[in-house]
Short mmCIF file of C-alpha atoms and ligand atoms in Angstrom, two decimals:
data_model
loop_
_atom_site.label_atom_id
_atom_site.label_comp_id
_atom_site.label_asym_id
_atom_site.label_seq_id
_atom_site.Cartn_x
_atom_site.Cartn_y
_atom_site.Cartn_z
CA MET N 1 -11.94 26.30 -1.62
CA LYS N 2 -15.39 25.21 -0.54
CA SER N 3 -16.96 28.08 1.30
CA ARG N 4 -20.12 30.14 1.48
CA PHE N 5 -19.24 31.30 -1.97
CA ASP N 6 -20.62 28.16 -3.53
CA PRO N 7 -21.69 28.21 -6.28
CA VAL N 8 -19.60 31.33 -6.55
CA THR N 9 -16.20 30.64 -7.95
CA MET N 10 -13.54 33.15 -7.25
CA THR N 11 -10.46 33.51 -9.31
CA PHE N 12 -7.50 35.81 -9.07
CA PHE N 13 -5.39 36.68 -12.02
CA LEU N 14 -2.11 38.31 -12.62
CA LEU N 15 -2.93 40.57 -15.48
CA PHE N 16 -0.50 42.02 -17.94
CA SER N 17 -3.09 43.96 -19.85
CA SER N 18 -5.30 46.75 -18.68
CA GLY N 19 -7.32 46.55 -21.88
CA TYR N 20 -8.05 42.88 -21.44
CA PHE N 21 -11.74 43.25 -20.66
CA ALA N 22 -13.36 45.31 -23.29
CA GLU N 23 -17.07 44.56 -22.95
CA SER N 24 -18.59 44.67 -19.51
CA GLN N 25 -21.77 45.14 -17.54
CA VAL N 26 -22.54 46.98 -14.41
CA ASN N 27 -24.65 46.38 -11.35
CA TRP N 28 -22.05 44.42 -9.60
CA THR N 29 -19.86 46.67 -7.58
CA PHE N 30 -16.71 46.12 -5.62
CA THR N 31 -15.55 48.39 -2.85
CA LEU N 32 -11.80 48.50 -2.69
CA PRO N 33 -9.15 50.93 -1.45
CA ASP N 34 -7.14 52.92 -3.98
CA SER N 35 -3.81 51.76 -2.73
CA ILE N 36 -2.09 49.97 0.10
CA GLU N 37 1.42 50.50 1.38
CA ALA N 38 3.43 47.40 2.23
CA SER N 39 7.04 46.61 2.86
CA VAL N 40 8.83 43.96 0.91
CA HIS N 41 8.26 40.34 2.06
CA SER N 42 5.28 41.34 4.19
CA THR N 43 1.74 39.97 4.12
CA VAL N 44 -0.93 42.23 2.65
CA GLU N 45 -4.68 42.09 2.97
CA ILE N 46 -6.74 43.81 0.31
CA PRO N 47 -10.03 44.82 1.96
CA CYS N 48 -12.87 44.08 -0.44
CA THR N 49 -16.66 43.90 -0.44
CA PHE N 50 -19.02 43.46 -3.32
CA SER N 51 -22.69 43.94 -3.99
CA ALA N 52 -24.58 41.71 -6.37
CA PRO N 53 -27.90 42.13 -8.16
CA GLU N 54 -30.91 40.69 -6.38
CA GLU N 55 -31.06 37.65 -8.61
CA PRO N 56 -27.48 36.98 -9.41
CA GLY N 57 -28.04 33.49 -10.80
CA ASN N 58 -24.90 31.52 -11.42
CA PHE N 59 -21.85 33.63 -11.61
CA LEU N 60 -18.16 33.42 -11.44
CA LEU N 61 -16.35 35.85 -9.19
CA THR N 62 -12.94 36.39 -10.48
CA ARG N 63 -10.19 38.59 -9.30
CA TYR N 64 -7.31 39.91 -11.29
CA MET N 65 -3.97 41.31 -10.65
CA ILE N 66 -2.38 43.70 -13.08
CA ASP N 67 1.32 43.48 -13.26
CA ARG N 68 3.09 46.80 -13.16
CA TYR N 69 4.70 46.15 -16.51
CA GLY N 70 1.53 45.77 -18.51
CA GLY N 71 1.98 43.90 -21.74
CA ASN N 72 -0.39 41.39 -23.25
CA ASP N 73 -0.46 38.54 -20.81
CA HIS N 74 -2.24 37.89 -17.54
CA GLN N 75 -1.96 35.57 -14.64
CA GLN N 76 -4.37 34.33 -12.02
CA VAL N 77 -3.30 35.04 -8.50
CA TYR N 78 -6.26 33.35 -6.82
CA ASN N 79 -8.87 30.86 -7.90
CA SER N 80 -11.33 29.52 -5.37
CA ASN N 81 -12.47 26.81 -7.74
CA ASP N 82 -9.27 25.52 -9.21
CA SER N 83 -6.01 26.45 -7.56
CA ARG N 84 -4.07 24.85 -10.42
CA LYS N 85 -5.04 27.83 -12.51
CA VAL N 86 -3.16 30.16 -10.22
CA SER N 87 0.23 31.17 -11.57
CA GLU N 88 3.22 29.44 -10.08
CA GLU N 89 4.46 32.71 -8.68
CA TYR N 90 1.31 33.15 -6.57
CA ARG N 91 0.37 29.54 -5.86
CA GLY N 92 0.00 28.97 -2.14
CA ARG N 93 0.50 32.65 -1.35
CA THR N 94 -3.08 33.91 -1.67
CA THR N 95 -6.08 33.27 0.59
CA LEU N 96 -9.60 34.59 0.51
CA ILE N 97 -10.23 35.56 4.11
CA GLY N 98 -13.63 37.20 3.64
CA HIS N 99 -17.05 35.55 3.76
CA GLY N 100 -20.39 36.37 2.16
CA ASN N 101 -19.95 39.54 0.24
CA ASN N 102 -16.58 40.12 1.82
CA CYS N 103 -13.91 39.37 -0.77
CA THR N 104 -10.86 40.39 1.24
CA LEU N 105 -7.75 38.74 -0.15
CA ARG N 106 -4.54 37.99 1.70
CA ILE N 107 -1.26 37.81 -0.18
CA THR N 108 1.90 36.71 1.57
CA ASP N 109 5.46 37.69 0.78
CA VAL N 110 4.81 40.58 -1.58
CA THR N 111 7.92 41.58 -3.46
CA TYR N 112 6.98 44.31 -5.91
CA THR N 113 4.45 47.04 -6.58
CA ALA N 114 1.51 45.76 -8.58
CA TRP N 115 -2.17 46.39 -9.31
CA TYR N 116 -4.96 43.97 -8.47
CA TYR N 117 -8.61 43.90 -9.25
CA PRO N 118 -11.52 41.54 -8.95
CA GLU N 119 -13.91 40.43 -11.60
CA ILE N 120 -17.31 38.77 -11.64
CA ARG N 121 -18.31 36.71 -14.59
CA GLY N 122 -21.37 34.57 -15.07
CA GLY N 123 -24.67 34.51 -16.90
CA SER N 124 -25.07 37.86 -18.54
CA CYS N 125 -22.98 39.56 -15.95
CA LYS N 126 -19.47 40.80 -16.12
CA LEU N 127 -17.78 43.35 -13.93
CA SER N 128 -14.30 44.28 -14.77
CA LYS N 129 -12.66 47.21 -16.39
CA GLU N 130 -14.66 49.99 -14.73
CA GLN N 131 -13.29 48.68 -11.51
CA LYS N 132 -10.31 50.69 -10.42
CA PRO N 133 -7.51 48.33 -9.50
CA VAL N 134 -5.93 48.39 -6.07
CA ARG N 135 -2.36 49.43 -6.09
CA ILE N 136 -0.05 47.76 -3.61
CA ASN N 137 3.00 49.92 -3.10
CA VAL N 138 5.83 47.68 -2.09
CA THR N 139 8.72 49.56 -0.63
CA GLY N 140 12.16 48.52 0.48
CA CYS N 141 15.01 46.62 -0.94
CA LEU N 142 14.20 43.04 -1.77
CA ASN N 143 17.59 41.65 -1.03
CA ARG N 144 19.51 44.40 0.66
CA PRO N 145 23.14 43.58 -0.10
CA SER N 146 22.53 42.91 -3.76
CA CYS N 147 19.98 45.56 -4.58
CA SER N 148 22.00 48.31 -2.94
CA GLU N 149 24.62 47.59 -5.56
CA TRP N 150 22.25 48.69 -8.25
CA SER N 151 21.73 52.34 -8.89
CA PHE N 152 20.23 54.43 -11.63
CA THR N 153 21.30 57.98 -12.39
CA PHE N 154 18.91 60.25 -14.25
CA PRO N 155 17.29 63.67 -13.75
CA SER N 156 14.06 63.83 -11.80
CA THR N 157 12.40 66.36 -14.11
CA ILE N 158 12.85 67.58 -17.66
CA LYS N 159 10.71 70.27 -19.25
CA ALA N 160 9.89 69.69 -22.89
CA LEU N 161 7.86 71.41 -25.58
CA THR N 162 4.83 69.71 -27.09
CA ASP N 163 5.73 67.85 -30.31
CA SER N 164 9.45 68.25 -29.68
CA CYS N 165 11.80 65.62 -28.33
CA VAL N 166 13.34 64.91 -25.00
CA PHE N 167 16.52 63.10 -24.05
CA ILE N 168 16.64 61.38 -20.68
CA PRO N 169 20.31 60.93 -19.75
CA CYS N 170 20.64 57.75 -17.73
CA THR N 171 23.26 55.35 -16.45
CA VAL N 172 23.00 52.06 -14.61
CA THR N 173 25.48 50.89 -12.00
CA HIS N 174 25.25 47.15 -11.51
CA PRO N 175 27.00 44.55 -9.34
CA ASP N 176 30.07 43.07 -11.01
CA LYS N 177 28.58 39.63 -10.88
CA ALA N 178 25.51 40.74 -12.81
CA THR N 179 26.52 39.94 -16.34
CA ASP N 180 23.32 39.04 -18.08
CA PHE N 181 20.43 41.42 -17.64
CA ASP N 182 18.05 43.47 -19.69
CA ILE N 183 17.50 47.20 -19.29
CA PHE N 184 14.11 48.79 -19.67
CA MET N 185 12.59 52.22 -19.41
CA PHE N 186 9.25 51.89 -17.69
CA LEU N 187 6.32 54.24 -18.11
CA ARG N 188 4.17 54.93 -15.08
CA ASN N 189 0.50 54.34 -15.63
CA PRO N 190 -2.39 54.66 -13.22
CA THR N 191 -3.54 51.13 -13.98
CA GLY N 192 -0.18 49.45 -14.35
CA ASP N 193 3.27 50.54 -15.38
CA THR N 194 4.39 49.32 -18.78
CA VAL N 195 7.67 48.67 -20.51
CA PHE N 196 8.21 51.83 -22.53
CA TYR N 197 11.49 50.87 -24.08
CA ASN N 198 13.67 47.77 -24.10
CA PHE N 199 17.31 48.73 -24.48
CA THR N 200 18.52 45.19 -24.84
CA THR N 201 18.06 45.11 -28.57
CA SER N 202 19.59 48.49 -29.29
CA ILE N 203 22.38 49.12 -26.84
CA SER N 204 25.56 47.16 -26.57
CA GLY N 205 27.02 48.83 -23.50
CA ARG N 206 25.10 47.60 -20.50
CA SER N 207 25.48 50.67 -18.35
CA LYS N 208 23.54 53.14 -20.48
CA CYS N 209 19.83 53.66 -20.25
CA SER N 210 19.61 57.09 -21.89
CA LEU N 211 16.56 57.47 -24.04
CA THR N 212 15.34 59.96 -26.64
CA ILE N 213 11.59 60.27 -26.93
CA ASN N 214 10.34 61.98 -30.07
CA ASN N 215 7.13 63.87 -30.67
CA ILE N 216 6.43 64.20 -26.99
CA GLN N 217 2.79 64.94 -26.20
CA ARG N 218 1.92 64.45 -22.58
CA THR N 219 3.47 64.87 -19.17
CA ARG N 220 4.48 61.36 -18.12
CA GLN N 221 6.78 59.66 -15.67
CA TYR N 222 9.51 57.23 -16.63
CA TYR N 223 12.02 55.16 -14.72
CA PRO N 224 14.78 52.77 -15.70
CA GLY N 225 15.22 49.27 -14.38
CA VAL N 226 16.12 45.71 -15.15
CA ASN N 227 12.98 44.00 -13.84
CA ARG N 228 9.95 44.54 -11.64
CA VAL N 229 12.02 44.48 -8.48
CA ILE N 230 15.30 46.07 -9.50
CA ASN N 231 14.33 49.45 -10.87
CA ALA N 232 14.70 53.06 -9.84
CA TYR N 233 11.11 53.35 -8.64
CA ASN N 234 11.06 50.21 -6.57
CA LEU N 235 14.49 50.66 -5.03
CA GLU N 236 14.70 54.42 -4.68
CA GLY N 237 11.18 55.71 -5.28
CA ARG N 238 12.53 57.82 -8.12
CA VAL N 239 11.04 58.66 -11.51
CA CYS N 240 11.83 61.12 -14.27
CA THR N 241 8.88 63.43 -14.81
CA VAL N 242 8.87 64.79 -18.34
CA THR N 243 6.72 67.91 -18.13
CA VAL N 244 5.26 68.86 -21.49
CA SER N 245 4.24 72.44 -22.17
CA ASP N 246 3.15 74.49 -25.18
CA ILE N 247 4.92 77.64 -24.05
CA PRO N 248 8.46 77.86 -25.39
CA PRO N 249 11.24 79.32 -23.25
CA ARG N 250 12.33 82.86 -24.13
CA PRO N 251 15.77 83.54 -25.51
CA VAL N 252 18.07 85.68 -23.38
CA ILE N 253 20.15 88.49 -24.91
CA THR N 254 23.41 89.35 -23.17
CA GLY N 255 26.12 91.89 -23.95
CA ALA N 256 23.80 94.62 -25.20
CA GLU N 257 24.32 96.76 -22.12
CA ASN N 258 26.93 99.57 -21.92
CA LEU N 259 27.19 100.06 -25.67
CA LYS N 260 29.73 102.64 -26.74
CA GLU N 261 29.75 104.47 -30.02
CA SER N 262 31.71 102.54 -32.67
CA GLU N 263 33.13 100.07 -30.16
CA ALA N 264 32.44 96.61 -31.59
CA ILE N 265 30.90 94.24 -29.11
CA ASN N 266 29.80 90.61 -29.11
CA ILE N 267 26.09 90.26 -28.32
CA THR N 268 24.78 86.79 -27.55
CA CYS N 269 21.30 85.34 -27.73
CA ALA N 270 20.76 81.99 -26.01
CA VAL N 271 17.85 79.67 -25.42
CA THR N 272 17.61 76.33 -23.58
CA HIS N 273 15.85 73.31 -25.00
CA SER N 274 15.44 69.59 -24.43
CA CYS N 275 15.68 68.36 -28.00
CA SER N 276 19.31 68.01 -29.06
CA LEU N 277 18.39 66.26 -32.29
CA ARG N 278 16.36 69.21 -33.51
CA PRO N 279 17.55 72.32 -31.71
CA PRO N 280 15.68 75.60 -32.10
CA MET N 281 16.96 78.19 -34.59
CA LEU N 282 17.87 81.70 -33.44
CA GLN N 283 17.39 84.72 -35.64
CA TRP N 284 18.31 88.38 -35.18
CA ASN N 285 16.45 91.36 -36.61
CA VAL N 286 19.73 92.92 -37.71
CA PRO N 287 21.65 91.59 -40.70
CA ASN N 288 24.84 90.15 -39.30
CA ASN N 289 27.15 87.18 -39.37
CA THR N 290 26.24 84.84 -36.58
CA THR N 291 28.28 82.24 -34.76
CA VAL N 292 26.11 79.40 -33.46
CA THR N 293 27.23 77.24 -30.55
CA HIS N 294 25.51 74.25 -28.91
CA ILE N 295 26.21 73.62 -25.26
CA ASP N 296 25.23 70.49 -23.32
CA LEU N 297 23.91 71.79 -20.01
CA THR N 298 23.57 68.13 -18.84
CA GLN N 299 20.49 66.78 -17.02
CA GLY N 300 18.60 66.67 -20.31
CA TYR N 301 19.01 70.32 -21.34
CA TRP N 302 20.95 72.03 -24.07
CA GLU N 303 21.55 75.65 -24.91
CA VAL N 304 21.88 77.07 -28.38
CA GLN N 305 23.74 80.37 -28.61
CA SER N 306 23.96 82.81 -31.49
CA LYS N 307 26.63 85.46 -31.31
CA ILE N 308 26.90 88.60 -33.44
CA LEU N 309 29.65 91.21 -33.59
CA TYR N 310 27.74 94.46 -33.25
CA PHE N 311 28.92 97.96 -34.10
CA PRO N 312 26.89 100.35 -31.96
CA SER N 313 25.87 103.67 -33.39
CA SER N 314 23.93 106.35 -31.57
CA LYS N 315 21.86 106.68 -34.72
CA ASN N 316 20.22 103.42 -33.63
CA ASN N 317 19.38 104.65 -30.15
CA ASP N 318 15.99 103.52 -28.88
CA ARG N 319 15.78 100.93 -31.63
CA SER N 320 14.93 97.43 -30.63
CA LEU N 321 17.34 94.55 -31.03
CA GLU N 322 15.38 91.32 -31.33
CA CYS N 323 16.30 87.68 -31.19
CA SER N 324 13.68 85.06 -31.99
CA ALA N 325 13.85 81.35 -31.27
CA THR N 326 11.99 79.08 -33.66
CA PHE N 327 11.49 75.59 -32.30
CA ARG N 328 11.23 72.71 -34.76
CA SER N 329 7.96 71.76 -33.16
CA GLY N 330 6.56 75.08 -34.47
CA GLN N 331 6.58 77.38 -31.46
CA THR N 332 8.45 80.69 -31.46
CA SER N 333 9.50 83.11 -28.76
CA VAL N 334 11.18 86.50 -28.98
CA GLN N 335 13.37 88.60 -26.73
CA LYS N 336 13.80 92.35 -27.35
CA VAL N 337 16.20 94.88 -25.92
CA THR N 338 16.24 98.62 -26.56
CA LEU N 339 19.59 99.89 -27.75
CA GLN N 340 21.20 102.78 -25.87
CA VAL N 341 24.54 103.85 -27.22
CA GLU N 342 26.65 106.06 -25.01
CA VAL N 343 28.41 108.85 -26.97
CA GLU N 344 31.52 108.83 -24.87
CA SER N 345 33.84 111.46 -26.47
CA ARG N 346 31.28 114.27 -26.85
CA THR N 347 29.91 113.72 -23.41
CA SER N 348 33.27 114.00 -21.71
CA VAL N 349 34.19 117.15 -23.63
CA ALA N 350 30.92 118.71 -22.61
CA ILE N 351 31.47 117.74 -19.00
CA ILE N 352 35.00 119.22 -19.00
CA ILE N 353 33.73 122.49 -20.48
CA ILE N 354 30.99 122.72 -17.88
CA ILE N 355 33.36 121.97 -14.98
CA ALA N 356 35.91 124.49 -16.26
CA GLY N 357 33.21 127.11 -16.70
CA VAL N 358 31.83 126.61 -13.20
CA ALA N 359 35.31 126.64 -11.65
CA GLY N 360 36.22 129.85 -13.49
CA LEU N 361 33.03 131.50 -12.37
CA LEU N 362 33.62 130.54 -8.73
CA LEU N 363 37.15 131.91 -8.86
CA LEU N 364 35.88 135.16 -10.27
CA VAL N 365 33.27 135.48 -7.53
CA LEU N 366 35.94 134.82 -4.88
CA PHE N 367 38.18 137.52 -6.23
CA VAL N 368 35.36 139.98 -6.34
CA ILE N 369 34.47 139.25 -2.69
CA ILE N 370 38.06 139.60 -1.50
CA TYR N 371 38.49 142.82 -3.36
CA LYS N 372 35.24 144.24 -1.98
CA ARG N 373 36.07 143.24 1.58
CA LYS N 374 39.42 144.93 1.36
CA LYS N 375 37.70 148.07 0.22
CA ILE N 376 35.15 147.90 3.07
CA CYS N 377 37.88 147.43 5.67
CA HIS N 378 39.84 150.35 4.46
CA THR N 379 36.76 152.56 4.63
CA SER N 380 35.70 151.22 8.07
CA ASP N 381 39.23 151.85 9.42
CA SER N 382 39.05 155.38 8.39
CA ASN N 383 35.72 156.01 10.07
CA GLY N 384 36.32 153.63 13.03
CA VAL N 385 33.30 151.35 12.38
CA GLY N 386 33.39 147.56 11.96
CA ALA N 387 37.10 147.28 12.67
CA GLY N 388 36.60 143.83 14.22
CA ASN N 389 35.33 142.44 10.87
CA CYS N 390 38.56 143.39 9.19
CA ILE N 391 41.08 142.02 11.65
CA LEU N 392 42.27 139.43 9.18
CA PHE N 393 42.91 141.92 6.47
CA GLN N 394 44.47 144.43 8.84
CA TYR N 395 46.71 141.80 10.32
CA ARG N 396 47.89 140.66 6.91
CA GLN N 397 48.55 144.25 5.98
C1 LIG B 1 -28.41 48.55 -11.49
O1 LIG B 1 -29.57 47.88 -11.02
C2 LIG B 1 -30.62 48.73 -10.69
C3 LIG B 1 -31.76 47.89 -10.10
O2 LIG B 1 -31.43 46.57 -10.07
C4 LIG B 1 -31.08 49.49 -11.89
O3 LIG B 1 -32.13 50.37 -11.55
C5 LIG B 1 -29.94 50.27 -12.45
O4 LIG B 1 -30.31 50.89 -13.64
C6 LIG B 1 -28.74 49.37 -12.71
N1 LIG B 1 -27.64 50.17 -13.07
C7 LIG B 1 -26.99 50.01 -14.18
C8 LIG B 1 -25.88 51.01 -14.43
O5 LIG B 1 -27.23 49.15 -14.98
C1 LIG B 2 1.19 54.36 -3.55
O1 LIG B 2 1.95 55.03 -4.55
C2 LIG B 2 1.18 55.93 -5.31
C3 LIG B 2 2.05 56.48 -6.40
O2 LIG B 2 3.26 56.94 -5.89
C4 LIG B 2 0.64 57.04 -4.41
O3 LIG B 2 -0.15 57.93 -5.16
C5 LIG B 2 -0.20 56.41 -3.31
O4 LIG B 2 -0.63 57.40 -2.41
C6 LIG B 2 0.62 55.36 -2.57
N1 LIG B 2 -0.24 54.71 -1.61
C7 LIG B 2 0.01 54.63 -0.33
C8 LIG B 2 -1.00 53.95 0.53
O5 LIG B 2 1.02 55.08 0.16
C1 LIG B 3 -13.91 41.24 5.66
O1 LIG B 3 -13.25 40.14 6.26
C2 LIG B 3 -12.04 40.46 6.92
C3 LIG B 3 -11.39 39.19 7.42
O2 LIG B 3 -12.31 38.42 8.14
C4 LIG B 3 -12.29 41.44 8.04
O3 LIG B 3 -11.08 41.81 8.67
C5 LIG B 3 -12.96 42.66 7.46
O4 LIG B 3 -13.31 43.57 8.48
C6 LIG B 3 -14.20 42.30 6.68
N1 LIG B 3 -14.68 43.50 6.00
C7 LIG B 3 -15.94 43.92 6.10
C8 LIG B 3 -16.27 45.16 5.36
O5 LIG B 3 -16.77 43.32 6.76
C1 LIG B 4 33.98 88.43 -30.06
O1 LIG B 4 34.17 87.04 -29.92
C2 LIG B 4 35.23 86.50 -30.68
C3 LIG B 4 35.24 85.04 -30.46
O2 LIG B 4 34.09 84.45 -30.90
C4 LIG B 4 36.54 87.11 -30.27
O3 LIG B 4 37.55 86.62 -31.07
C5 LIG B 4 36.44 88.61 -30.39
O4 LIG B 4 37.62 89.18 -29.89
C6 LIG B 4 35.24 89.14 -29.65
N1 LIG B 4 35.12 90.56 -29.92
C7 LIG B 4 34.97 91.47 -28.96
C8 LIG B 4 34.88 92.87 -29.42
O5 LIG B 4 34.88 91.18 -27.79
#
């Protein structure tokens, strides 16, 4: 392209590495949007302007594209000087539509989400890595009938403990005619998603994309897929967010309510976790035989349960029953309950005695009243006063 950019040469690359440009210099700046939304097969324009130093001298203005999968390769997507250097994938699809310091680039027929950024090289000047790449979000199904046959099943969030592990359960449903494909787990990155894991070498069955990640440190987002177009993020906008926290979940004690003297009862302590390979250990503060059970709660969670057969005694009333969970990554958490043993037999005897006593007393009072009334009526009859009050008694007599 011979334009006002002479002797400026502009190049666009498809970049597979965000760490490609290590050394750099400032004082050239590009103004670019953070991201652009586009639908599949549409034409996108990346608005771009740049400012150069007063005496720029000879320089090369290059522009790069970072592929979403990262890696260690790069590709030119535009080159104003030599179009043969542009990758086959982008040849003929990119045009510089800006003039002067306007470096707006047009890309036709975009098919997948990717990151692009420009670069200036020349003389002592190099502008590159500080430049935030432009993200082009490509949405929609590339080839509707075929990509709707692909689907990926996995949870959208899993909470994990720092330094522990996480298991992302995942399955791939693929069209019958798709016989030869690779499966990847991609990691989302601000500057370009990367292949996090390639299942092809480790998994024989082609429908599984479950992945265990050990020694988890940071909250990150992952998604399965078979390539840059057919993947859960591109097709469905879905990722699995693995949230990493330092605060372990608390165990839960059940069965310690309604304790009755000498009536054996099973008390259970349970805690959920994300690391089935190294589950947390549960410990009681009472010496007892424990039964430990592991339950797959699905969606990336497990529960470990410890059950004890407990013989309640009112001697232990107000004591604390404790269950602590020790996670293999080092964290611990404790749950405490205060024991309250109901002394059933003595209580009921006491209640019966009290009820009988009260009933007896009432009966006695009633008899006394009746007796007194009778007496009063007899006396009032004799002296002719208050006869009306004694009709009942007189009648009965
Ligand atoms: C950019 O250039 C200006 C003047 O040309 C200079 O004052 C400034 O220090 C430069 N900035 C950097 C970060 O080099
Ligand atoms: C593109 O996708 C990213 C990540 O999901 C989001 O943060 C950004 O806002 C999107 N950009 C547009 C223009 O929709
Ligand atoms: C850059 O050029 C494009 C295409 O001619 C135009 O649409 C855009 O407004 C220009 N941008 C600036 C900042 O001048
Ligand atoms: C406690 O659980 C075991 C099974 O683990 C069961 O056999 C037993 O009957 C239970 N005991 C009580 C008192 O519920």
